[in-house]
PDB file of C-alpha atoms in Angstrom:
ATOM      1  CA  MET X   1      97.600  86.654 108.156  1.00 67.00           C
ATOM      2  CA  THR X   2     101.352  86.065 108.432  1.00 84.00           C
ATOM      3  CA  GLU X   3     103.954  88.804 108.221  1.00 86.00           C
ATOM      4  CA  GLU X   4     105.503  86.994 105.264  1.00 90.00           C
ATOM      5  CA  TYR X   5     102.215  87.201 103.341  1.00 88.00           C
ATOM      6  CA  ALA X   6     101.712  90.870 104.295  1.00 91.00           C
ATOM      7  CA  LEU X   7     105.227  91.691 103.074  1.00 94.00           C
ATOM      8  CA  SER X   8     104.741  89.846  99.787  1.00 94.00           C
ATOM      9  CA  ARG X   9     101.578  91.805  99.030  1.00 93.00           C
ATOM     10  CA  TYR X  10     103.383  95.078  99.745  1.00 96.00           C
ATOM     11  CA  GLU X  11     106.197  94.116  97.402  1.00 96.00           C
ATOM     12  CA  GLU X  12     103.716  93.186  94.651  1.00 95.00           C
ATOM     13  CA  ALA X  13     102.083  96.614  94.992  1.00 96.00           C
ATOM     14  CA  CYS X  14     105.482  98.326  94.822  1.00 97.00           C
ATOM     15  CA  ALA X  15     106.150  96.579  91.495  1.00 97.00           C
ATOM     16  CA  LEU X  16     103.621  98.984  89.942  1.00 97.00           C
ATOM     17  CA  LEU X  17     105.812 101.978  90.842  1.00 97.00           C
ATOM     18  CA  PRO X  18     108.548 103.580  88.716  1.00 96.00           C
ATOM     19  CA  GLY X  19     112.051 102.510  89.716  1.00 93.00           C
ATOM     20  CA  ARG X  20     113.051 105.490  91.877  1.00 92.00           C
ATOM     21  CA  LEU X  21     109.783 105.451  93.845  1.00 96.00           C
ATOM     22  CA  GLN X  22     109.904 101.677  94.112  1.00 96.00           C
ATOM     23  CA  GLY X  23     113.356 101.855  95.668  1.00 95.00           C
ATOM     24  CA  ALA X  24     112.204 104.386  98.270  1.00 96.00           C
ATOM     25  CA  ALA X  25     109.118 102.332  99.141  1.00 97.00           C
ATOM     26  CA  MET X  26     111.152  99.152  99.505  1.00 96.00           C
ATOM     27  CA  SER X  27     113.559 100.866 101.924  1.00 95.00           C
ATOM     28  CA  LEU X  28     110.965 100.918 104.724  1.00 95.00           C
ATOM     29  CA  PRO X  29     111.468  98.718 107.787  1.00 95.00           C
ATOM     30  CA  LEU X  30     109.798  95.297 107.544  1.00 94.00           C
ATOM     31  CA  ARG X  31     107.168  96.095 110.169  1.00 93.00           C
ATOM     32  CA  GLN X  32     106.001  99.195 108.268  1.00 95.00           C
ATOM     33  CA  LYS X  33     105.872  97.284 104.988  1.00 96.00           C
ATOM     34  CA  ALA X  34     103.634  94.678 106.607  1.00 94.00           C
ATOM     35  CA  GLN X  35     101.300  97.372 107.968  1.00 92.00           C
ATOM     36  CA  ALA X  36     101.094  99.561 104.843  1.00 95.00           C
ATOM     37  CA  GLU X  37      97.589  99.903 103.391  1.00 93.00           C
ATOM     38  CA  GLU X  38      98.069 102.251 100.416  1.00 96.00           C
ATOM     39  CA  LEU X  39     100.692 103.925  98.239  1.00 98.00           C
ATOM     40  CA  ARG X  40      99.581 107.471  97.360  1.00 98.00           C
ATOM     41  CA  LEU X  41     101.055 109.575  94.549  1.00 98.00           C
ATOM     42  CA  ARG X  42     100.176 113.258  94.009  1.00 97.00           C
ATOM     43  CA  ILE X  43     101.914 115.403  91.397  1.00 97.00           C
ATOM     44  CA  GLY X  44     104.376 117.816  93.000  1.00 96.00           C
ATOM     45  CA  ARG X  45     104.223 116.110  96.404  1.00 97.00           C
ATOM     46  CA  PRO X  46     106.241 113.344  98.050  1.00 97.00           C
ATOM     47  CA  MET X  47     104.823 109.845  97.761  1.00 98.00           C
ATOM     48  CA  HIS X  48     102.868 108.935 100.907  1.00 98.00           C
ATOM     49  CA  ILE X  49     102.317 105.550 102.530  1.00 97.00           C
ATOM     50  CA  THR X  50      99.049 104.994 104.396  1.00 95.00           C
ATOM     51  CA  PHE X  51      99.289 103.104 107.680  1.00 92.00           C
ATOM     52  CA  PRO X  52      96.540 102.323 110.207  1.00 85.00           C
ATOM     53  CA  GLU X  53      97.470 105.491 112.105  1.00 84.00           C
ATOM     54  CA  GLY X  54      97.554 107.760 109.025  1.00 88.00           C
ATOM     55  CA  GLU X  55      99.661 108.869 106.033  1.00 93.00           C
ATOM     56  CA  SER X  56     103.444 109.288 106.140  1.00 96.00           C
ATOM     57  CA  PRO X  57     105.543 110.945 103.378  1.00 96.00           C
ATOM     58  CA  LEU X  58     108.691 109.372 101.983  1.00 96.00           C
ATOM     59  CA  PRO X  59     111.563 111.862 101.646  1.00 93.00           C
ATOM     60  CA  GLN X  60     113.117 112.550  98.264  1.00 92.00           C
ATOM     61  CA  THR X  61     110.136 111.143  96.344  1.00 96.00           C
ATOM     62  CA  ARG X  62     108.603 114.190  94.649  1.00 97.00           C
ATOM     63  CA  VAL X  63     106.054 112.811  92.191  1.00 97.00           C
ATOM     64  CA  ILE X  64     106.009 113.976  88.569  1.00 96.00           C
ATOM     65  CA  ARG X  65     103.427 113.336  85.867  1.00 94.00           C
ATOM     66  CA  SER X  66     105.408 110.569  84.182  1.00 95.00           C
ATOM     67  CA  ASP X  67     105.354 108.613  87.462  1.00 97.00           C
ATOM     68  CA  LEU X  68     101.562 108.473  87.330  1.00 96.00           C
ATOM     69  CA  GLU X  69     101.622 107.536  83.659  1.00 94.00           C
ATOM     70  CA  GLN X  70     104.003 104.646  84.351  1.00 96.00           C
ATOM     71  CA  VAL X  71     101.826 103.296  87.167  1.00 97.00           C
ATOM     72  CA  LEU X  72      98.748 103.461  84.938  1.00 94.00           C
ATOM     73  CA  ASP X  73     100.579 101.709  82.094  1.00 94.00           C
ATOM     74  CA  ARG X  74     101.747  98.903  84.366  1.00 95.00           C
ATOM     75  CA  ALA X  75      98.350  98.519  86.035  1.00 94.00           C
ATOM     76  CA  THR X  76      96.615  98.175  82.649  1.00 92.00           C
ATOM     77  CA  GLU X  77      99.456  96.119  81.131  1.00 91.00           C
ATOM     78  CA  TYR X  78      99.924  98.924  78.598  1.00 91.00           C
ATOM     79  CA  SER X  79      96.363  98.623  77.336  1.00 89.00           C
ATOM     80  CA  ARG X  80      94.412 101.572  78.700  1.00 86.00           C
ATOM     81  CA  TYR X  81      91.789 101.074  76.027  1.00 85.00           C
ATOM     82  CA  ALA X  82      90.879  97.690  77.521  1.00 83.00           C
ATOM     83  CA  ALA X  83      90.457  99.356  80.932  1.00 84.00           C
ATOM     84  CA  ALA X  84      88.591 102.410  79.606  1.00 85.00           C
ATOM     85  CA  GLU X  85      85.296 101.515  81.309  1.00 83.00           C
ATOM     86  CA  THR X  86      86.750 101.358  84.815  1.00 85.00           C
ATOM     87  CA  ILE X  87      89.042 104.348  84.195  1.00 87.00           C
ATOM     88  CA  ARG X  88      85.858 106.257  83.406  1.00 85.00           C
ATOM     89  CA  ARG X  89      84.677 105.374  86.902  1.00 83.00           C
ATOM     90  CA  GLY X  90      87.966 106.391  88.487  1.00 87.00           C
ATOM     91  CA  TYR X  91      89.941 103.188  88.994  1.00 89.00           C
ATOM     92  CA  VAL X  92      91.696 100.233  87.420  1.00 89.00           C
ATOM     93  CA  THR X  93      92.293  96.769  88.868  1.00 87.00           C
ATOM     94  CA  ALA X  94      95.776  95.406  88.317  1.00 89.00           C
ATOM     95  CA  SER X  95      96.848  91.762  88.322  1.00 87.00           C
ATOM     96  CA  GLY X  96      96.838  90.454  91.870  1.00 86.00           C
ATOM     97  CA  GLY X  97      93.761  92.448  92.822  1.00 85.00           C
ATOM     98  CA  PHE X  98      95.481  95.799  93.381  1.00 91.00           C
ATOM     99  CA  ARG X  99      92.938  98.582  92.929  1.00 90.00           C
ATOM    100  CA  VAL X 100      94.394 101.849  91.661  1.00 94.00           C
ATOM    101  CA  GLY X 101      92.122 104.801  92.387  1.00 93.00           C
ATOM    102  CA  LEU X 102      92.490 107.750  90.000  1.00 94.00           C
ATOM    103  CA  CYS X 103      91.889 111.495  90.200  1.00 93.00           C
ATOM    104  CA  GLY X 104      92.170 114.008  87.390  1.00 91.00           C
ATOM    105  CA  THR X 105      90.138 116.082  84.976  1.00 89.00           C
ATOM    106  CA  ALA X 106      86.787 114.470  84.188  1.00 81.00           C
ATOM    107  CA  LEU X 107      85.477 114.355  80.629  1.00 78.00           C
ATOM    108  CA  PRO X 108      81.722 114.955  80.996  1.00 73.00           C
ATOM    109  CA  GLY X 109      79.307 113.495  78.485  1.00 68.00           C
ATOM    110  CA  ALA X 110      75.592 113.119  77.913  1.00 61.00           C
ATOM    111  CA  GLU X 111      75.404 110.122  80.251  1.00 63.00           C
ATOM    112  CA  GLY X 112      77.874 111.259  82.886  1.00 64.00           C
ATOM    113  CA  ASN X 113      81.657 111.046  83.094  1.00 64.00           C
ATOM    114  CA  GLU X 114      83.162 109.574  79.922  1.00 67.00           C
ATOM    115  CA  GLY X 115      86.760 109.375  81.062  1.00 71.00           C
ATOM    116  CA  LEU X 116      89.693 111.056  82.774  1.00 79.00           C
ATOM    117  CA  ARG X 117      92.569 113.081  81.423  1.00 80.00           C
ATOM    118  CA  ASP X 118      95.513 114.759  83.123  1.00 87.00           C
ATOM    119  CA  VAL X 119      95.602 112.279  86.006  1.00 92.00           C
ATOM    120  CA  SER X 120      96.808 114.283  89.014  1.00 95.00           C
ATOM    121  CA  SER X 121      96.902 111.696  91.797  1.00 97.00           C
ATOM    122  CA  LEU X 122      96.397 108.010  92.401  1.00 97.00           C
ATOM    123  CA  ALA X 123      96.182 105.564  95.275  1.00 97.00           C
ATOM    124  CA  ILE X 124      97.331 101.953  95.081  1.00 97.00           C
ATOM    125  CA  ARG X 125      95.434  99.926  97.645  1.00 93.00           C
ATOM    126  CA  ILE X 126      97.186  96.897  99.099  1.00 93.00           C
ATOM    127  CA  PRO X 127      94.441  94.319  99.667  1.00 86.00           C
ATOM    128  CA  ARG X 128      95.244  91.416 101.918  1.00 83.00           C
ATOM    129  CA  VAL X 129      92.986  88.452 102.566  1.00 79.00           C
ATOM    130  CA  HIS X 130      92.480  88.211 106.322  1.00 78.00           C
ATOM    131  CA  GLU X 131      91.195  84.661 106.542  1.00 76.00           C
ATOM    132  CA  ASP X 132      89.411  83.817 109.791  1.00 82.00           C
ATOM    133  CA  THR X 133      88.406  87.462 110.333  1.00 89.00           C
ATOM    134  CA  ALA X 134      84.839  86.148 110.336  1.00 92.00           C
ATOM    135  CA  LEU X 135      85.649  83.268 112.683  1.00 91.00           C
ATOM    136  CA  PRO X 136      84.587  84.981 115.947  1.00 91.00           C
ATOM    137  CA  VAL X 137      81.609  86.718 114.317  1.00 95.00           C
ATOM    138  CA  LEU X 138      79.931  84.093 112.126  1.00 96.00           C
ATOM    139  CA  PRO X 139      78.639  81.758 114.890  1.00 96.00           C
ATOM    140  CA  GLU X 140      76.521  84.607 116.280  1.00 96.00           C
ATOM    141  CA  LEU X 141      74.973  85.274 112.861  1.00 97.00           C
ATOM    142  CA  LEU X 142      73.622  81.749 112.340  1.00 96.00           C
ATOM    143  CA  GLU X 143      70.215  80.189 112.761  1.00 95.00           C
ATOM    144  CA  ASP X 144      70.002  76.417 112.322  1.00 94.00           C
ATOM    145  CA  GLY X 145      73.492  76.478 110.861  1.00 94.00           C
ATOM    146  CA  ARG X 146      72.698  79.059 108.187  1.00 96.00           C
ATOM    147  CA  PRO X 147      73.562  82.771 108.185  1.00 96.00           C
ATOM    148  CA  VAL X 148      70.760  85.299 108.543  1.00 97.00           C
ATOM    149  CA  SER X 149      70.642  88.736 106.930  1.00 97.00           C
ATOM    150  CA  THR X 150      73.364  90.957 108.390  1.00 97.00           C
ATOM    151  CA  LEU X 151      74.474  94.570 107.910  1.00 97.00           C
ATOM    152  CA  ILE X 152      78.104  95.483 108.622  1.00 96.00           C
ATOM    153  CA  LEU X 153      78.726  99.063 109.710  1.00 94.00           C
ATOM    154  CA  SER X 154      81.923 101.068 110.175  1.00 91.00           C
ATOM    155  CA  PRO X 155      83.479 104.432 109.267  1.00 86.00           C
ATOM    156  CA  PRO X 156      85.599 104.494 106.071  1.00 82.00           C
ATOM    157  CA  GLY X 157      88.676 102.324 106.453  1.00 78.00           C
ATOM    158  CA  GLY X 158      87.218 100.492 109.409  1.00 83.00           C
ATOM    159  CA  GLY X 159      87.459  97.008 107.929  1.00 87.00           C
ATOM    160  CA  LYS X 160      83.911  96.300 106.773  1.00 92.00           C
ATOM    161  CA  THR X 161      84.972  95.108 103.302  1.00 92.00           C
ATOM    162  CA  THR X 162      87.549  92.791 104.856  1.00 91.00           C
ATOM    163  CA  LEU X 163      84.930  91.267 107.161  1.00 94.00           C
ATOM    164  CA  LEU X 164      82.373  90.983 104.341  1.00 96.00           C
ATOM    165  CA  ARG X 165      84.888  89.202 102.120  1.00 95.00           C
ATOM    166  CA  ASP X 166      85.704  86.622 104.788  1.00 95.00           C
ATOM    167  CA  LEU X 167      82.033  86.086 105.637  1.00 97.00           C
ATOM    168  CA  ILE X 168      81.363  85.414 101.949  1.00 97.00           C
ATOM    169  CA  ARG X 169      84.312  83.012 101.773  1.00 96.00           C
ATOM    170  CA  SER X 170      83.288  81.201 104.959  1.00 96.00           C
ATOM    171  CA  VAL X 171      79.663  80.775 103.895  1.00 97.00           C
ATOM    172  CA  SER X 172      80.655  79.723 100.380  1.00 97.00           C
ATOM    173  CA  GLU X 173      83.115  77.132 101.727  1.00 96.00           C
ATOM    174  CA  GLY X 174      80.867  75.998 104.568  1.00 96.00           C
ATOM    175  CA  GLU X 175      83.408  76.863 107.245  1.00 94.00           C
ATOM    176  CA  GLY X 176      81.440  76.855 110.488  1.00 92.00           C
ATOM    177  CA  CYS X 177      78.070  76.809 108.739  1.00 96.00           C
ATOM    178  CA  THR X 178      76.056  75.118 105.998  1.00 95.00           C
ATOM    179  CA  PRO X 179      77.754  75.779 102.605  1.00 97.00           C
ATOM    180  CA  LEU X 180      75.576  78.015 100.454  1.00 97.00           C
ATOM    181  CA  ARG X 181      75.607  79.606  96.992  1.00 97.00           C
ATOM    182  CA  VAL X 182      76.677  83.230  97.309  1.00 98.00           C
ATOM    183  CA  SER X 183      76.239  85.911  94.657  1.00 97.00           C
ATOM    184  CA  LEU X 184      78.300  89.088  95.044  1.00 97.00           C
ATOM    185  CA  ALA X 185      77.523  92.452  93.439  1.00 96.00           C
ATOM    186  CA  ASP X 186      81.033  93.930  93.406  1.00 93.00           C
ATOM    187  CA  GLU X 187      80.581  97.222  91.560  1.00 89.00           C
ATOM    188  CA  ARG X 188      84.072  98.615  92.128  1.00 83.00           C
ATOM    189  CA  GLY X 189      85.953  95.338  92.398  1.00 85.00           C
ATOM    190  CA  GLU X 190      87.009  95.877  95.999  1.00 87.00           C
ATOM    191  CA  VAL X 191      85.747  92.574  97.389  1.00 92.00           C
ATOM    192  CA  ALA X 192      86.794  89.931  94.857  1.00 91.00           C
ATOM    193  CA  ALA X 193      89.062  92.047  92.583  1.00 86.00           C
ATOM    194  CA  MET X 194      88.262  90.193  89.360  1.00 85.00           C
ATOM    195  CA  TYR X 195      91.057  90.046  86.784  1.00 82.00           C
ATOM    196  CA  ASN X 196      90.565  88.256  83.456  1.00 81.00           C
ATOM    197  CA  GLY X 197      87.458  86.604  84.852  1.00 85.00           C
ATOM    198  CA  ARG X 198      89.034  85.251  88.051  1.00 88.00           C
ATOM    199  CA  PRO X 199      88.794  86.620  91.605  1.00 90.00           C
ATOM    200  CA  GLN X 200      92.208  87.755  92.818  1.00 87.00           C
ATOM    201  CA  LEU X 201      90.998  87.733  96.422  1.00 89.00           C
ATOM    202  CA  GLU X 202      89.510  84.537  97.842  1.00 92.00           C
ATOM    203  CA  VAL X 203      85.706  84.590  98.066  1.00 94.00           C
ATOM    204  CA  GLY X 204      84.962  80.847  98.039  1.00 95.00           C
ATOM    205  CA  ARG X 205      84.224  78.144  95.491  1.00 95.00           C
ATOM    206  CA  ARG X 206      80.420  78.603  95.538  1.00 97.00           C
ATOM    207  CA  THR X 207      80.559  82.362  94.932  1.00 97.00           C
ATOM    208  CA  ASP X 208      79.481  84.050  91.689  1.00 97.00           C
ATOM    209  CA  VAL X 209      80.618  87.636  91.104  1.00 96.00           C
ATOM    210  CA  ALA X 210      79.092  90.429  89.023  1.00 94.00           C
ATOM    211  CA  GLU X 211      81.642  93.231  88.794  1.00 88.00           C
ATOM    212  CA  GLY X 212      81.587  96.632  87.162  1.00 81.00           C
ATOM    213  CA  CYS X 213      77.863  97.365  86.961  1.00 86.00           C
ATOM    214  CA  PRO X 214      75.933  99.588  89.386  1.00 89.00           C
ATOM    215  CA  LYS X 215      75.063  97.721  92.567  1.00 93.00           C
ATOM    216  CA  ALA X 216      71.285  97.826  92.091  1.00 94.00           C
ATOM    217  CA  GLN X 217      71.584  96.412  88.567  1.00 94.00           C
ATOM    218  CA  GLY X 218      74.106  93.818  89.701  1.00 95.00           C
ATOM    219  CA  LEU X 219      71.863  92.634  92.527  1.00 95.00           C
ATOM    220  CA  MET X 220      68.911  92.173  90.178  1.00 95.00           C
ATOM    221  CA  LEU X 221      71.062  90.458  87.550  1.00 95.00           C
ATOM    222  CA  LEU X 222      72.369  87.975  90.107  1.00 96.00           C
ATOM    223  CA  LEU X 223      68.925  87.386  91.579  1.00 94.00           C
ATOM    224  CA  ARG X 224      67.510  86.519  88.158  1.00 94.00           C
ATOM    225  CA  ALA X 225      70.446  84.634  86.705  1.00 95.00           C
ATOM    226  CA  MET X 226      72.290  82.797  89.478  1.00 96.00           C
ATOM    227  CA  ASN X 227      69.617  81.530  91.901  1.00 95.00           C
ATOM    228  CA  PRO X 228      71.579  82.696  94.965  1.00 96.00           C
ATOM    229  CA  GLN X 229      70.937  81.567  98.510  1.00 97.00           C
ATOM    230  CA  VAL X 230      72.962  84.501  99.842  1.00 97.00           C
ATOM    231  CA  LEU X 231      73.249  87.890  98.120  1.00 97.00           C
ATOM    232  CA  ALA X 232      76.145  90.152  99.108  1.00 97.00           C
ATOM    233  CA  VAL X 233      76.963  93.782  98.346  1.00 97.00           C
ATOM    234  CA  ASP X 234      79.578  96.227  99.584  1.00 94.00           C
ATOM    235  CA  GLU X 235      78.634  99.801 100.547  1.00 92.00           C
ATOM    236  CA  ILE X 236      74.975 100.730 100.223  1.00 94.00           C
ATOM    237  CA  THR X 237      75.140 104.271  98.852  1.00 91.00           C
ATOM    238  CA  ALA X 238      71.959 105.049  96.894  1.00 93.00           C
ATOM    239  CA  PRO X 239      68.164 104.649  97.123  1.00 94.00           C
ATOM    240  CA  GLU X 240      68.360 102.253  94.166  1.00 95.00           C
ATOM    241  CA  ASP X 241      70.596  99.948  96.216  1.00 95.00           C
ATOM    242  CA  VAL X 242      68.072  99.961  99.055  1.00 95.00           C
ATOM    243  CA  GLY X 243      65.209  99.224  96.654  1.00 94.00           C
ATOM    244  CA  ALA X 244      67.079  96.280  95.134  1.00 95.00           C
ATOM    245  CA  LEU X 245      67.788  94.842  98.583  1.00 95.00           C
ATOM    246  CA  ILE X 246      64.131  95.138  99.564  1.00 94.00           C
ATOM    247  CA  THR X 247      63.171  93.258  96.383  1.00 94.00           C
ATOM    248  CA  ALA X 248      65.756  90.551  97.068  1.00 93.00           C
ATOM    249  CA  ALA X 249      64.611  90.138 100.663  1.00 92.00           C
ATOM    250  CA  GLY X 250      61.100  89.578  99.369  1.00 92.00           C
ATOM    251  CA  CYS X 251      62.422  86.645  97.340  1.00 92.00           C
ATOM    252  CA  GLY X 252      63.703  84.895 100.451  1.00 91.00           C
ATOM    253  CA  VAL X 253      67.413  85.536  99.889  1.00 96.00           C
ATOM    254  CA  THR X 254      69.761  86.058 102.831  1.00 97.00           C
ATOM    255  CA  LEU X 255      71.494  89.461 102.601  1.00 97.00           C
ATOM    256  CA  LEU X 256      75.044  90.396 103.563  1.00 98.00           C
ATOM    257  CA  ALA X 257      75.796  94.093 103.108  1.00 97.00           C
ATOM    258  CA  THR X 258      77.940  96.957 104.366  1.00 96.00           C
ATOM    259  CA  ALA X 259      77.370 100.667 104.927  1.00 93.00           C
ATOM    260  CA  HIS X 260      79.253 103.665 106.275  1.00 90.00           C
ATOM    261  CA  GLY X 261      78.331 104.627 109.811  1.00 87.00           C
ATOM    262  CA  GLU X 262      79.023 104.153 113.480  1.00 81.00           C
ATOM    263  CA  GLY X 263      75.805 102.796 114.970  1.00 84.00           C
ATOM    264  CA  ARG X 264      72.090 102.180 114.808  1.00 87.00           C
ATOM    265  CA  ALA X 265      71.250 105.738 115.860  1.00 87.00           C
ATOM    266  CA  GLY X 266      73.106 107.058 112.838  1.00 84.00           C
ATOM    267  CA  LEU X 267      71.175 104.723 110.534  1.00 86.00           C
ATOM    268  CA  GLU X 268      67.880 105.912 111.976  1.00 87.00           C
ATOM    269  CA  ARG X 269      68.792 109.563 111.358  1.00 88.00           C
ATOM    270  CA  ARG X 270      69.720 109.098 107.699  1.00 90.00           C
ATOM    271  CA  PRO X 271      66.827 108.938 105.194  1.00 92.00           C
ATOM    272  CA  LEU X 272      68.808 106.599 102.908  1.00 92.00           C
ATOM    273  CA  TYR X 273      69.158 103.895 105.538  1.00 91.00           C
ATOM    274  CA  ARG X 274      65.908 104.284 107.448  1.00 90.00           C
ATOM    275  CA  PRO X 275      63.945 101.979 105.071  1.00 90.00           C
ATOM    276  CA  LEU X 276      66.403  99.187 105.868  1.00 89.00           C
ATOM    277  CA  LEU X 277      65.250  99.355 109.486  1.00 89.00           C
ATOM    278  CA  ASP X 278      61.586 100.047 108.721  1.00 89.00           C
ATOM    279  CA  GLU X 279      61.376  97.021 106.415  1.00 90.00           C
ATOM    280  CA  GLY X 280      63.269  94.783 108.849  1.00 91.00           C
ATOM    281  CA  LEU X 281      65.689  93.700 106.136  1.00 93.00           C
ATOM    282  CA  PHE X 282      68.510  92.758 108.498  1.00 96.00           C
ATOM    283  CA  ARG X 283      68.408  90.599 111.588  1.00 96.00           C
ATOM    284  CA  PHE X 284      71.844  91.614 112.874  1.00 96.00           C
ATOM    285  CA  LEU X 285      74.008  94.709 112.843  1.00 96.00           C
ATOM    286  CA  VAL X 286      77.781  94.226 113.158  1.00 96.00           C
ATOM    287  CA  ARG X 287      79.591  97.411 114.191  1.00 94.00           C
ATOM    288  CA  ILE X 288      83.350  97.697 113.744  1.00 92.00           C
ATOM    289  CA  ARG X 289      85.574 100.146 115.544  1.00 87.00           C
ATOM    290  CA  ARG X 290      89.362 100.427 115.437  1.00 78.00           C
ATOM    291  CA  GLU X 291      91.641 100.540 118.449  1.00 76.00           C
ATOM    292  CA  GLY X 292      95.115 101.010 117.009  1.00 69.00           C
ATOM    293  CA  GLU X 293      95.775  97.983 114.843  1.00 68.00           C
ATOM    294  CA  ARG X 294      92.884  96.014 116.397  1.00 77.00           C
ATOM    295  CA  ARG X 295      89.318  95.889 115.111  1.00 83.00           C
ATOM    296  CA  ILE X 296      86.565  95.382 117.664  1.00 88.00           C
ATOM    297  CA  HIS X 297      83.286  93.781 116.493  1.00 92.00           C
ATOM    298  CA  THR X 298      80.016  94.404 118.304  1.00 93.00           C
ATOM    299  CA  ILE X 299      76.878  92.511 117.282  1.00 95.00           C
ATOM    300  CA  GLU X 300      73.386  93.918 117.850  1.00 93.00           C
ATOM    301  CA  GLU X 301      70.028  92.335 117.012  1.00 93.00           C
ATOM    302  CA  LEU X 302      67.840  94.671 114.935  1.00 88.00           C
ATOM    303  CA  ARG X 303      64.593  92.692 115.075  1.00 75.00           C
TER     304      ARG X 303
END
């Protein structure tokens, strides 16, 4: 990833901000702009920028309610009704693949949260495609030129979605391996960032994406409808996700998935993840840890 590309993505994210906040964000030094990961707005507080080492406030940027309303209007292109389903789940995806996470007062209904009102804070993520992130990892995950089922593990913000995205792209394009059909269950739009039916982040020409439905449902939909050779999902978080993966593995599909954690011992201690090990779903475990701006990948064979 070049600095020029990193800067351009930052500037695109800043375009969602109201003028006074946009000016403050654009006043950062070039190096900080290239490293920025999120823009965070909280009513009554200064706007914060998230960097690899943590959050930093911008002086003279006290956020007011109308600032949040303007960001939401720009992110939805002034059509909140069209984005009502994802707003209900706490986010919107803006053109360019920028995911805006939302917090506020939930509107409970018979089938769960029906929406948000009085938005109190938001976070604009700045996704950047790190092509070749998978380059040093993929060769160790192959058997006869094809990837085998792999689980990617890291703490939040550790880079597992970035690695998953580039693995999907590499396998779909056949870069360093046999090209295969990949189906991606992208519940929250963080991997492909679909916008008007097109991925905003590169996931490869042989990749089909189901976005917006619960992961377990998306996995089963893709398995039935798209005849995948590889099935990918970001962040296993519920027993239903595990059950869907077990079903898919039984159909002979290669699995690529991520989960929160730091190592195999942690997986073994958590009831949610233990079936993944007991059933032998994954051949390899890729652990990611951060050292400053660097991400270190460690590969372990699970079976």
